[in-house]
Amino acid sequence: MSLWYSTYPSTRLAVFGSDGVVAGWVECSQFAEKPDWLPAADQTVAVPDDVWENRATGYWQVKAGVFSQYTPLAVTVPLKTQAVSAQAWIQQQANLAAAMGEVFTADMKAYVKAISAIANGTDTTSTALPAQPADVMAAATT
């Protein structure tokens, strides 16, 4: 009787994408049958014992059968996108202020204007969002 994983490079596999980044680790002997999600043998590589023991220590990549630690590229969120996200927090604060019969402080009003200018594209010189004000609401004056 042949084991289902006899066509794979090892009982301990790394599954990787076209970029060589390891997407998953598989111990084949734990499965009685080949899992549906396991890719073809040519999309896996045998994992040496030292790598297997340290596989949870970070991200890994494999190139030409050699494993190395991998540092993912930093994702930079555009300032305009950050500002649009900040507007959701502003809306939440506006709703709370209205419900509590309060108004925005001068600092909060300035923050709203600055965020709006970045979000709508009229401010093209800022390189970071302004800090959220510490005091958001004040009692309404009648």
mmCIF file of N, CA and C in Angstrom:
data_model
loop_
_atom_site.group_PDB
_atom_site.id
_atom_site.type_symbol
_atom_site.label_atom_id
_atom_site.label_comp_id
_atom_site.label_asym_id
_atom_site.label_seq_id
_atom_site.Cartn_x
_atom_site.Cartn_y
_atom_site.Cartn_z
ATOM 1 N N MET A 1 0.837 -1.187 0.000
ATOM 2 C CA MET A 1 0.000 0.000 0.000
ATOM 3 C C MET A 1 0.881 1.250 0.000
ATOM 4 N N SER A 2 0.638 2.125 -0.936
ATOM 5 C CA SER A 2 1.423 3.343 -1.078
ATOM 6 C C SER A 2 0.750 4.494 -0.325
ATOM 7 N N LEU A 3 1.530 5.281 0.379
ATOM 8 C CA LEU A 3 1.009 6.447 1.074
ATOM 9 C C LEU A 3 0.705 7.540 0.055
ATOM 10 N N TRP A 4 -0.360 8.277 0.292
ATOM 11 C CA TRP A 4 -0.787 9.300 -0.665
ATOM 12 C C TRP A 4 0.300 10.333 -0.916
ATOM 13 N N TYR A 5 1.131 10.603 0.057
ATOM 14 C CA TYR A 5 2.149 11.647 -0.083
ATOM 15 C C TYR A 5 3.480 11.132 -0.622
ATOM 16 N N SER A 6 3.491 9.916 -1.111
ATOM 17 C CA SER A 6 4.745 9.368 -1.657
ATOM 18 C C SER A 6 5.208 10.122 -2.908
ATOM 19 N N THR A 7 4.304 10.853 -3.556
ATOM 20 C CA THR A 7 4.687 11.647 -4.734
ATOM 21 C C THR A 7 5.178 13.043 -4.336
ATOM 22 N N TYR A 8 5.115 13.361 -3.044
ATOM 23 C CA TYR A 8 5.570 14.668 -2.555
ATOM 24 C C TYR A 8 7.022 14.555 -2.090
ATOM 25 N N PRO A 9 7.714 15.699 -1.994
ATOM 26 C CA PRO A 9 9.141 15.653 -1.669
ATOM 27 C C PRO A 9 9.469 15.166 -0.254
ATOM 28 N N SER A 10 8.510 15.205 0.668
ATOM 29 C CA SER A 10 8.771 14.832 2.048
ATOM 30 C C SER A 10 7.447 14.697 2.790
ATOM 31 N N THR A 11 7.504 14.256 4.035
ATOM 32 C CA THR A 11 6.294 14.241 4.858
ATOM 33 C C THR A 11 6.048 15.609 5.481
ATOM 34 N N ARG A 12 7.094 16.435 5.543
ATOM 35 C CA ARG A 12 6.977 17.803 6.050
ATOM 36 C C ARG A 12 7.190 18.745 4.875
ATOM 37 N N LEU A 13 6.141 19.499 4.583
ATOM 38 C CA LEU A 13 6.159 20.341 3.385
ATOM 39 C C LEU A 13 5.948 21.807 3.713
ATOM 40 N N ALA A 14 6.527 22.643 2.883
ATOM 41 C CA ALA A 14 6.195 24.060 2.856
ATOM 42 C C ALA A 14 5.452 24.292 1.548
ATOM 43 N N VAL A 15 4.328 24.975 1.640
ATOM 44 C CA VAL A 15 3.564 25.358 0.458
ATOM 45 C C VAL A 15 3.908 26.817 0.190
ATOM 46 N N PHE A 16 4.262 27.122 -1.055
ATOM 47 C CA PHE A 16 4.701 28.480 -1.358
ATOM 48 C C PHE A 16 4.035 29.004 -2.620
ATOM 49 N N GLY A 17 4.009 30.332 -2.725
ATOM 50 C CA GLY A 17 3.447 30.980 -3.901
ATOM 51 C C GLY A 17 4.512 31.228 -4.952
ATOM 52 N N SER A 18 4.113 31.885 -6.021
ATOM 53 C CA SER A 18 5.039 32.150 -7.130
ATOM 54 C C SER A 18 6.193 33.056 -6.702
ATOM 55 N N ASP A 19 6.001 33.812 -5.612
ATOM 56 C CA ASP A 19 7.061 34.685 -5.105
ATOM 57 C C ASP A 19 8.008 33.969 -4.146
ATOM 58 N N GLY A 20 7.738 32.690 -3.862
ATOM 59 C CA GLY A 20 8.584 31.922 -2.962
ATOM 60 C C GLY A 20 8.243 32.072 -1.495
ATOM 61 N N VAL A 21 7.282 32.937 -1.174
ATOM 62 C CA VAL A 21 6.899 33.140 0.219
ATOM 63 C C VAL A 21 6.081 31.939 0.692
ATOM 64 N N VAL A 22 6.474 31.396 1.839
ATOM 65 C CA VAL A 22 5.786 30.228 2.382
ATOM 66 C C VAL A 22 4.393 30.647 2.856
ATOM 67 N N ALA A 23 3.384 29.965 2.317
ATOM 68 C CA ALA A 23 1.995 30.253 2.663
ATOM 69 C C ALA A 23 1.454 29.277 3.697
ATOM 70 N N GLY A 24 2.123 28.141 3.875
ATOM 71 C CA GLY A 24 1.662 27.178 4.854
ATOM 72 C C GLY A 24 2.631 26.034 5.036
ATOM 73 N N TRP A 25 2.427 25.319 6.131
ATOM 74 C CA TRP A 25 3.273 24.188 6.499
ATOM 75 C C TRP A 25 2.367 22.973 6.636
ATOM 76 N N VAL A 26 2.815 21.823 6.168
ATOM 77 C CA VAL A 26 1.985 20.624 6.196
ATOM 78 C C VAL A 26 2.801 19.434 6.705
ATOM 79 N N GLU A 27 2.236 18.729 7.675
ATOM 80 C CA GLU A 27 2.786 17.456 8.140
ATOM 81 C C GLU A 27 1.889 16.388 7.524
ATOM 82 N N CYS A 28 2.319 15.818 6.406
ATOM 83 C CA CYS A 28 1.478 14.912 5.609
ATOM 84 C C CYS A 28 0.987 13.694 6.376
ATOM 85 N N SER A 29 1.802 13.169 7.262
ATOM 86 C CA SER A 29 1.434 11.932 7.957
ATOM 87 C C SER A 29 0.226 12.110 8.868
ATOM 88 N N GLN A 30 -0.196 13.323 9.102
ATOM 89 C CA GLN A 30 -1.380 13.574 9.931
ATOM 90 C C GLN A 30 -2.676 13.357 9.160
ATOM 91 N N PHE A 31 -2.593 13.202 7.863
ATOM 92 C CA PHE A 31 -3.783 13.072 7.033
ATOM 93 C C PHE A 31 -3.849 11.678 6.415
ATOM 94 N N ALA A 32 -4.996 11.027 6.567
ATOM 95 C CA ALA A 32 -5.181 9.691 5.983
ATOM 96 C C ALA A 32 -5.259 9.773 4.463
ATOM 97 N N GLU A 33 -5.803 10.868 3.963
ATOM 98 C CA GLU A 33 -5.927 11.102 2.520
ATOM 99 C C GLU A 33 -5.398 12.486 2.204
ATOM 100 N N LYS A 34 -5.080 12.703 0.945
ATOM 101 C CA LYS A 34 -4.599 14.017 0.518
ATOM 102 C C LYS A 34 -5.703 15.052 0.720
ATOM 103 N N PRO A 35 -5.424 16.110 1.479
ATOM 104 C CA PRO A 35 -6.423 17.166 1.650
ATOM 105 C C PRO A 35 -6.706 17.858 0.314
ATOM 106 N N ASP A 36 -7.953 18.236 0.091
ATOM 107 C CA ASP A 36 -8.342 18.905 -1.156
ATOM 108 C C ASP A 36 -7.584 20.213 -1.361
ATOM 109 N N TRP A 37 -7.244 20.886 -0.285
ATOM 110 C CA TRP A 37 -6.603 22.192 -0.370
ATOM 111 C C TRP A 37 -5.098 22.116 -0.627
ATOM 112 N N LEU A 38 -4.516 20.941 -0.497
ATOM 113 C CA LEU A 38 -3.072 20.813 -0.701
ATOM 114 C C LEU A 38 -2.747 20.885 -2.188
ATOM 115 N N PRO A 39 -1.870 21.809 -2.584
ATOM 116 C CA PRO A 39 -1.532 21.935 -4.003
ATOM 117 C C PRO A 39 -0.683 20.765 -4.501
ATOM 118 N N ALA A 40 -0.413 20.789 -5.765
ATOM 119 C CA ALA A 40 0.415 19.758 -6.394
ATOM 120 C C ALA A 40 1.818 19.772 -5.793
ATOM 121 N N ALA A 41 2.495 18.649 -5.944
ATOM 122 C CA ALA A 41 3.833 18.481 -5.362
ATOM 123 C C ALA A 41 4.816 19.551 -5.829
ATOM 124 N N ASP A 42 4.666 20.044 -7.066
ATOM 125 C CA ASP A 42 5.622 21.041 -7.564
ATOM 126 C C ASP A 42 5.419 22.425 -6.937
ATOM 127 N N GLN A 43 4.378 22.577 -6.123
ATOM 128 C CA GLN A 43 4.159 23.832 -5.402
ATOM 129 C C GLN A 43 4.501 23.661 -3.922
ATOM 130 N N THR A 44 5.253 22.617 -3.620
ATOM 131 C CA THR A 44 5.694 22.360 -2.254
ATOM 132 C C THR A 44 7.182 22.049 -2.269
ATOM 133 N N VAL A 45 7.779 22.087 -1.097
ATOM 134 C CA VAL A 45 9.189 21.738 -0.967
ATOM 135 C C VAL A 45 9.392 21.052 0.385
ATOM 136 N N ALA A 46 10.329 20.144 0.444
ATOM 137 C CA ALA A 46 10.664 19.471 1.701
ATOM 138 C C ALA A 46 11.240 20.488 2.684
ATOM 139 N N VAL A 47 10.872 20.334 3.940
ATOM 140 C CA VAL A 47 11.335 21.259 4.972
ATOM 141 C C VAL A 47 12.386 20.572 5.841
ATOM 142 N N PRO A 48 13.595 21.138 5.911
ATOM 143 C CA PRO A 48 14.627 20.569 6.793
ATOM 144 C C PRO A 48 14.191 20.656 8.256
ATOM 145 N N ASP A 49 14.698 19.776 9.086
ATOM 146 C CA ASP A 49 14.312 19.726 10.499
ATOM 147 C C ASP A 49 14.509 21.057 11.212
ATOM 148 N N ASP A 50 15.642 21.733 10.983
ATOM 149 C CA ASP A 50 15.897 22.997 11.681
ATOM 150 C C ASP A 50 14.890 24.076 11.299
ATOM 151 N N VAL A 51 14.473 24.093 10.040
ATOM 152 C CA VAL A 51 13.464 25.064 9.610
ATOM 153 C C VAL A 51 12.110 24.672 10.198
ATOM 154 N N TRP A 52 11.775 23.390 10.160
ATOM 155 C CA TRP A 52 10.494 22.920 10.697
ATOM 156 C C TRP A 52 10.358 23.320 12.172
ATOM 157 N N GLU A 53 11.415 23.146 12.925
ATOM 158 C CA GLU A 53 11.383 23.479 14.350
ATOM 159 C C GLU A 53 11.254 24.976 14.597
ATOM 160 N N ASN A 54 11.669 25.798 13.633
ATOM 161 C CA ASN A 54 11.626 27.260 13.796
ATOM 162 C C ASN A 54 10.611 27.940 12.887
ATOM 163 N N ARG A 55 9.714 27.163 12.303
ATOM 164 C CA ARG A 55 8.792 27.720 11.307
ATOM 165 C C ARG A 55 7.868 28.798 11.867
ATOM 166 N N ALA A 56 7.633 28.798 13.174
ATOM 167 C CA ALA A 56 6.733 29.783 13.770
ATOM 168 C C ALA A 56 7.454 31.054 14.211
ATOM 169 N N THR A 57 8.714 31.200 13.857
ATOM 170 C CA THR A 57 9.497 32.349 14.321
ATOM 171 C C THR A 57 9.385 33.568 13.426
ATOM 172 N N GLY A 58 8.589 33.490 12.399
ATOM 173 C CA GLY A 58 8.429 34.633 11.506
ATOM 174 C C GLY A 58 7.999 34.173 10.133
ATOM 175 N N TYR A 59 8.160 35.043 9.179
ATOM 176 C CA TYR A 59 7.818 34.727 7.797
ATOM 177 C C TYR A 59 9.005 34.052 7.129
ATOM 178 N N TRP A 60 8.710 33.132 6.221
ATOM 179 C CA TRP A 60 9.758 32.399 5.514
ATOM 180 C C TRP A 60 9.555 32.491 4.011
ATOM 181 N N GLN A 61 10.643 32.339 3.303
ATOM 182 C CA GLN A 61 10.596 32.217 1.850
ATOM 183 C C GLN A 61 11.542 31.104 1.447
ATOM 184 N N VAL A 62 11.303 30.569 0.263
ATOM 185 C CA VAL A 62 12.170 29.507 -0.234
ATOM 186 C C VAL A 62 12.510 29.835 -1.684
ATOM 187 N N LYS A 63 13.801 29.845 -1.963
ATOM 188 C CA LYS A 63 14.275 30.099 -3.322
ATOM 189 C C LYS A 63 15.312 29.043 -3.657
ATOM 190 N N ALA A 64 15.081 28.336 -4.747
ATOM 191 C CA ALA A 64 15.971 27.249 -5.191
ATOM 192 C C ALA A 64 16.190 26.233 -4.077
ATOM 193 N N GLY A 65 15.126 25.982 -3.300
ATOM 194 C CA GLY A 65 15.185 24.988 -2.241
ATOM 195 C C GLY A 65 15.840 25.458 -0.960
ATOM 196 N N VAL A 66 16.253 26.727 -0.895
ATOM 197 C CA VAL A 66 16.918 27.260 0.296
ATOM 198 C C VAL A 66 15.934 28.148 1.059
ATOM 199 N N PHE A 67 15.756 27.858 2.349
ATOM 200 C CA PHE A 67 14.862 28.632 3.202
ATOM 201 C C PHE A 67 15.592 29.802 3.821
ATOM 202 N N SER A 68 14.886 30.927 3.959
ATOM 203 C CA SER A 68 15.425 32.090 4.658
ATOM 204 C C SER A 68 14.269 32.873 5.254
ATOM 205 N N GLN A 69 14.591 33.660 6.261
ATOM 206 C CA GLN A 69 13.574 34.524 6.859
ATOM 207 C C GLN A 69 13.172 35.576 5.822
ATOM 208 N N TYR A 70 11.923 35.984 5.887
ATOM 209 C CA TYR A 70 11.369 36.928 4.916
ATOM 210 C C TYR A 70 10.768 38.097 5.667
ATOM 211 N N THR A 71 11.057 39.285 5.210
ATOM 212 C CA THR A 71 10.455 40.487 5.773
ATOM 213 C C THR A 71 9.472 41.041 4.752
ATOM 214 N N PRO A 72 8.171 41.002 5.087
ATOM 215 C CA PRO A 72 7.181 41.521 4.140
ATOM 216 C C PRO A 72 7.409 43.005 3.865
ATOM 217 N N LEU A 73 7.068 43.415 2.676
ATOM 218 C CA LEU A 73 7.160 44.824 2.321
ATOM 219 C C LEU A 73 6.193 45.630 3.167
ATOM 220 N N ALA A 74 6.622 46.802 3.573
ATOM 221 C CA ALA A 74 5.748 47.677 4.346
ATOM 222 C C ALA A 74 4.649 48.213 3.435
ATOM 223 N N VAL A 75 3.449 48.228 3.967
ATOM 224 C CA VAL A 75 2.323 48.760 3.210
ATOM 225 C C VAL A 75 2.144 50.217 3.607
ATOM 226 N N THR A 76 2.169 51.079 2.632
ATOM 227 C CA THR A 76 1.986 52.495 2.883
ATOM 228 C C THR A 76 0.575 52.888 2.467
ATOM 229 N N VAL A 77 -0.197 53.362 3.430
ATOM 230 C CA VAL A 77 -1.557 53.800 3.145
ATOM 231 C C VAL A 77 -1.488 55.278 2.758
ATOM 232 N N PRO A 78 -2.009 55.627 1.578
ATOM 233 C CA PRO A 78 -1.956 57.026 1.153
ATOM 234 C C PRO A 78 -2.636 57.956 2.175
ATOM 235 N N LEU A 79 -2.108 59.149 2.304
ATOM 236 C CA LEU A 79 -2.629 60.109 3.276
ATOM 237 C C LEU A 79 -4.110 60.392 3.041
ATOM 238 N N LYS A 80 -4.497 60.512 1.794
ATOM 239 C CA LYS A 80 -5.904 60.783 1.483
ATOM 240 C C LYS A 80 -6.792 59.637 2.004
ATOM 241 N N THR A 81 -6.354 58.407 1.853
ATOM 242 C CA THR A 81 -7.108 57.260 2.353
ATOM 243 C C THR A 81 -7.181 57.289 3.876
ATOM 244 N N GLN A 82 -6.085 57.668 4.529
ATOM 245 C CA GLN A 82 -6.090 57.796 5.985
ATOM 246 C C GLN A 82 -7.105 58.859 6.420
ATOM 247 N N ALA A 83 -7.155 59.947 5.678
ATOM 248 C CA ALA A 83 -8.082 61.029 6.019
ATOM 249 C C ALA A 83 -9.538 60.585 5.855
ATOM 250 N N VAL A 84 -9.815 59.862 4.795
ATOM 251 C CA VAL A 84 -11.182 59.360 4.593
ATOM 252 C C VAL A 84 -11.567 58.431 5.748
ATOM 253 N N SER A 85 -10.626 57.609 6.198
ATOM 254 C CA SER A 85 -10.891 56.736 7.350
ATOM 255 C C SER A 85 -11.116 57.556 8.615
ATOM 256 N N ALA A 86 -10.355 58.614 8.789
ATOM 257 C CA ALA A 86 -10.511 59.477 9.965
ATOM 258 C C ALA A 86 -11.880 60.146 9.980
ATOM 259 N N GLN A 87 -12.452 60.350 8.814
ATOM 260 C CA GLN A 87 -13.779 60.965 8.754
ATOM 261 C C GLN A 87 -14.850 60.082 9.399
ATOM 262 N N ALA A 88 -14.655 58.783 9.413
ATOM 263 C CA ALA A 88 -15.613 57.893 10.075
ATOM 264 C C ALA A 88 -15.609 58.163 11.581
ATOM 265 N N TRP A 89 -14.433 58.358 12.156
ATOM 266 C CA TRP A 89 -14.343 58.695 13.576
ATOM 267 C C TRP A 89 -14.983 60.057 13.842
ATOM 268 N N ILE A 90 -14.737 61.009 12.952
ATOM 269 C CA ILE A 90 -15.342 62.339 13.099
ATOM 270 C C ILE A 90 -16.867 62.227 13.090
ATOM 271 N N GLN A 91 -17.403 61.429 12.169
ATOM 272 C CA GLN A 91 -18.861 61.264 12.085
ATOM 273 C C GLN A 91 -19.412 60.656 13.373
ATOM 274 N N GLN A 92 -18.692 59.695 13.919
ATOM 275 C CA GLN A 92 -19.114 59.076 15.186
ATOM 276 C C GLN A 92 -19.149 60.126 16.292
ATOM 277 N N GLN A 93 -18.127 60.965 16.344
ATOM 278 C CA GLN A 93 -18.091 62.013 17.363
ATOM 279 C C GLN A 93 -19.216 63.029 17.160
ATOM 280 N N ALA A 94 -19.519 63.340 15.908
ATOM 281 C CA ALA A 94 -20.615 64.275 15.614
ATOM 282 C C ALA A 94 -21.940 63.694 16.080
ATOM 283 N N ASN A 95 -22.143 62.400 15.846
ATOM 284 C CA ASN A 95 -23.374 61.755 16.284
ATOM 285 C C ASN A 95 -23.499 61.781 17.807
ATOM 286 N N LEU A 96 -22.395 61.502 18.500
ATOM 287 C CA LEU A 96 -22.411 61.549 19.963
ATOM 288 C C LEU A 96 -22.684 62.963 20.469
ATOM 289 N N ALA A 97 -22.067 63.943 19.848
ATOM 290 C CA ALA A 97 -22.275 65.333 20.256
ATOM 291 C C ALA A 97 -23.740 65.722 20.090
ATOM 292 N N ALA A 98 -24.321 65.363 18.955
ATOM 293 C CA ALA A 98 -25.728 65.688 18.711
ATOM 294 C C ALA A 98 -26.628 64.985 19.725
ATOM 295 N N ALA A 99 -26.353 63.740 20.012
ATOM 296 C CA ALA A 99 -27.179 62.980 20.946
ATOM 297 C C ALA A 99 -27.088 63.539 22.361
ATOM 298 N N MET A 100 -25.941 64.112 22.692
ATOM 299 C CA MET A 100 -25.737 64.610 24.048
ATOM 300 C C MET A 100 -25.975 66.122 24.154
ATOM 301 N N GLY A 101 -26.393 66.739 23.074
ATOM 302 C CA GLY A 101 -26.654 68.179 23.101
ATOM 303 C C GLY A 101 -25.386 68.999 23.266
ATOM 304 N N GLU A 102 -24.272 68.484 22.732
ATOM 305 C CA GLU A 102 -23.002 69.187 22.835
ATOM 306 C C GLU A 102 -22.533 69.601 21.450
ATOM 307 N N VAL A 103 -21.486 70.398 21.423
ATOM 308 C CA VAL A 103 -20.916 70.856 20.156
ATOM 309 C C VAL A 103 -19.421 70.554 20.145
ATOM 310 N N PHE A 104 -18.818 70.635 18.984
ATOM 311 C CA PHE A 104 -17.377 70.425 18.879
ATOM 312 C C PHE A 104 -16.626 71.620 19.463
ATOM 313 N N THR A 105 -15.469 71.306 20.052
ATOM 314 C CA THR A 105 -14.576 72.364 20.530
ATOM 315 C C THR A 105 -13.916 73.022 19.327
ATOM 316 N N ALA A 106 -13.247 74.145 19.566
ATOM 317 C CA ALA A 106 -12.529 74.833 18.480
ATOM 318 C C ALA A 106 -11.440 73.921 17.911
ATOM 319 N N ASP A 107 -10.766 73.180 18.791
ATOM 320 C CA ASP A 107 -9.714 72.256 18.313
ATOM 321 C C ASP A 107 -10.306 71.176 17.418
ATOM 322 N N MET A 108 -11.482 70.659 17.793
ATOM 323 C CA MET A 108 -12.114 69.612 16.992
ATOM 324 C C MET A 108 -12.577 70.180 15.654
ATOM 325 N N LYS A 109 -13.103 71.380 15.654
ATOM 326 C CA LYS A 109 -13.524 72.003 14.395
ATOM 327 C C LYS A 109 -12.324 72.184 13.461
ATOM 328 N N ALA A 110 -11.196 72.603 14.010
ATOM 329 C CA ALA A 110 -9.981 72.769 13.191
ATOM 330 C C ALA A 110 -9.527 71.413 12.650
ATOM 331 N N TYR A 111 -9.636 70.379 13.475
ATOM 332 C CA TYR A 111 -9.271 69.015 13.049
ATOM 333 C C TYR A 111 -10.168 68.562 11.906
ATOM 334 N N VAL A 112 -11.472 68.785 12.037
ATOM 335 C CA VAL A 112 -12.422 68.394 10.990
ATOM 336 C C VAL A 112 -12.077 69.089 9.673
ATOM 337 N N LYS A 113 -11.779 70.367 9.737
ATOM 338 C CA LYS A 113 -11.430 71.114 8.518
ATOM 339 C C LYS A 113 -10.146 70.578 7.886
ATOM 340 N N ALA A 114 -9.153 70.291 8.711
ATOM 341 C CA ALA A 114 -7.877 69.789 8.189
ATOM 342 C C ALA A 114 -8.065 68.411 7.543
ATOM 343 N N ILE A 115 -8.800 67.541 8.205
ATOM 344 C CA ILE A 115 -9.040 66.200 7.662
ATOM 345 C C ILE A 115 -9.848 66.291 6.374
ATOM 346 N N SER A 116 -10.859 67.134 6.355
ATOM 347 C CA SER A 116 -11.684 67.292 5.150
ATOM 348 C C SER A 116 -10.855 67.785 3.968
ATOM 349 N N ALA A 117 -9.954 68.724 4.231
ATOM 350 C CA ALA A 117 -9.113 69.259 3.157
ATOM 351 C C ALA A 117 -8.201 68.174 2.572
ATOM 352 N N ILE A 118 -7.676 67.315 3.428
ATOM 353 C CA ILE A 118 -6.824 66.223 2.944
ATOM 354 C C ILE A 118 -7.682 65.216 2.177
ATOM 355 N N ALA A 119 -8.850 64.865 2.744
ATOM 356 C CA ALA A 119 -9.717 63.855 2.125
ATOM 357 C C ALA A 119 -10.243 64.300 0.767
ATOM 358 N N ASN A 120 -10.588 65.588 0.635
ATOM 359 C CA ASN A 120 -11.151 66.039 -0.647
ATOM 360 C C ASN A 120 -10.092 66.519 -1.633
ATOM 361 N N GLY A 121 -8.831 66.507 -1.212
ATOM 362 C CA GLY A 121 -7.742 66.818 -2.132
ATOM 363 C C GLY A 121 -7.352 68.278 -2.221
ATOM 364 N N THR A 122 -7.985 69.151 -1.429
ATOM 365 C CA THR A 122 -7.591 70.564 -1.499
ATOM 366 C C THR A 122 -6.283 70.821 -0.755
ATOM 367 N N ASP A 123 -5.958 69.983 0.236
ATOM 368 C CA ASP A 123 -4.660 70.057 0.911
ATOM 369 C C ASP A 123 -3.763 69.000 0.283
ATOM 370 N N THR A 124 -2.802 69.463 -0.482
ATOM 371 C CA THR A 124 -1.877 68.524 -1.140
ATOM 372 C C THR A 124 -0.466 68.630 -0.577
ATOM 373 N N THR A 125 -0.284 69.427 0.470
ATOM 374 C CA THR A 125 1.055 69.611 1.016
ATOM 375 C C THR A 125 1.298 68.861 2.327
ATOM 376 N N SER A 126 0.238 68.476 3.023
ATOM 377 C CA SER A 126 0.414 67.755 4.289
ATOM 378 C C SER A 126 1.022 66.384 4.020
ATOM 379 N N THR A 127 1.853 65.944 4.952
ATOM 380 C CA THR A 127 2.490 64.633 4.822
ATOM 381 C C THR A 127 2.027 63.670 5.905
ATOM 382 N N ALA A 128 1.239 64.164 6.858
ATOM 383 C CA ALA A 128 0.700 63.320 7.924
ATOM 384 C C ALA A 128 -0.608 63.927 8.401
ATOM 385 N N LEU A 129 -1.455 63.086 8.959
ATOM 386 C CA LEU A 129 -2.700 63.598 9.522
ATOM 387 C C LEU A 129 -2.394 64.382 10.791
ATOM 388 N N PRO A 130 -3.186 65.410 11.078
ATOM 389 C CA PRO A 130 -3.019 66.090 12.359
ATOM 390 C C PRO A 130 -3.461 65.148 13.482
ATOM 391 N N ALA A 131 -2.961 65.387 14.666
ATOM 392 C CA ALA A 131 -3.345 64.570 15.823
ATOM 393 C C ALA A 131 -4.798 64.839 16.186
ATOM 394 N N GLN A 132 -5.482 63.786 16.611
ATOM 395 C CA GLN A 132 -6.855 63.975 17.073
ATOM 396 C C GLN A 132 -6.827 64.857 18.308
ATOM 397 N N PRO A 133 -7.763 65.790 18.418
ATOM 398 C CA PRO A 133 -7.768 66.667 19.583
ATOM 399 C C PRO A 133 -8.130 65.903 20.861
ATOM 400 N N ALA A 134 -7.566 66.347 21.987
ATOM 401 C CA ALA A 134 -7.879 65.697 23.264
ATOM 402 C C ALA A 134 -9.298 66.035 23.701
ATOM 403 N N ASP A 135 -9.698 67.274 23.499
ATOM 404 C CA ASP A 135 -11.053 67.698 23.847
ATOM 405 C C ASP A 135 -11.871 67.796 22.570
ATOM 406 N N VAL A 136 -12.926 66.990 22.502
ATOM 407 C CA VAL A 136 -13.727 66.907 21.289
ATOM 408 C C VAL A 136 -15.018 67.701 21.420
ATOM 409 N N MET A 137 -15.680 67.585 22.575
ATOM 410 C CA MET A 137 -16.993 68.206 22.744
ATOM 411 C C MET A 137 -17.007 69.197 23.897
ATOM 412 N N ALA A 138 -17.897 70.168 23.765
ATOM 413 C CA ALA A 138 -18.137 71.155 24.816
ATOM 414 C C ALA A 138 -19.642 71.330 24.920
ATOM 415 N N ALA A 139 -20.085 71.758 26.054
ATOM 416 C CA ALA A 139 -21.526 71.997 26.244
ATOM 417 C C ALA A 139 -21.988 73.066 25.273
ATOM 418 N N ALA A 140 -23.153 72.850 24.714
ATOM 419 C CA ALA A 140 -23.718 73.843 23.796
ATOM 420 C C ALA A 140 -24.162 75.069 24.565
ATOM 421 N N THR A 141 -23.953 76.234 23.978
ATOM 422 C CA THR A 141 -24.418 77.469 24.604
ATOM 423 C C THR A 141 -25.717 77.866 23.951
ATOM 424 N N THR A 142 -26.645 78.259 24.784
ATOM 425 C CA THR A 142 -27.968 78.659 24.236
ATOM 426 C C THR A 142 -28.261 80.072 24.530
#
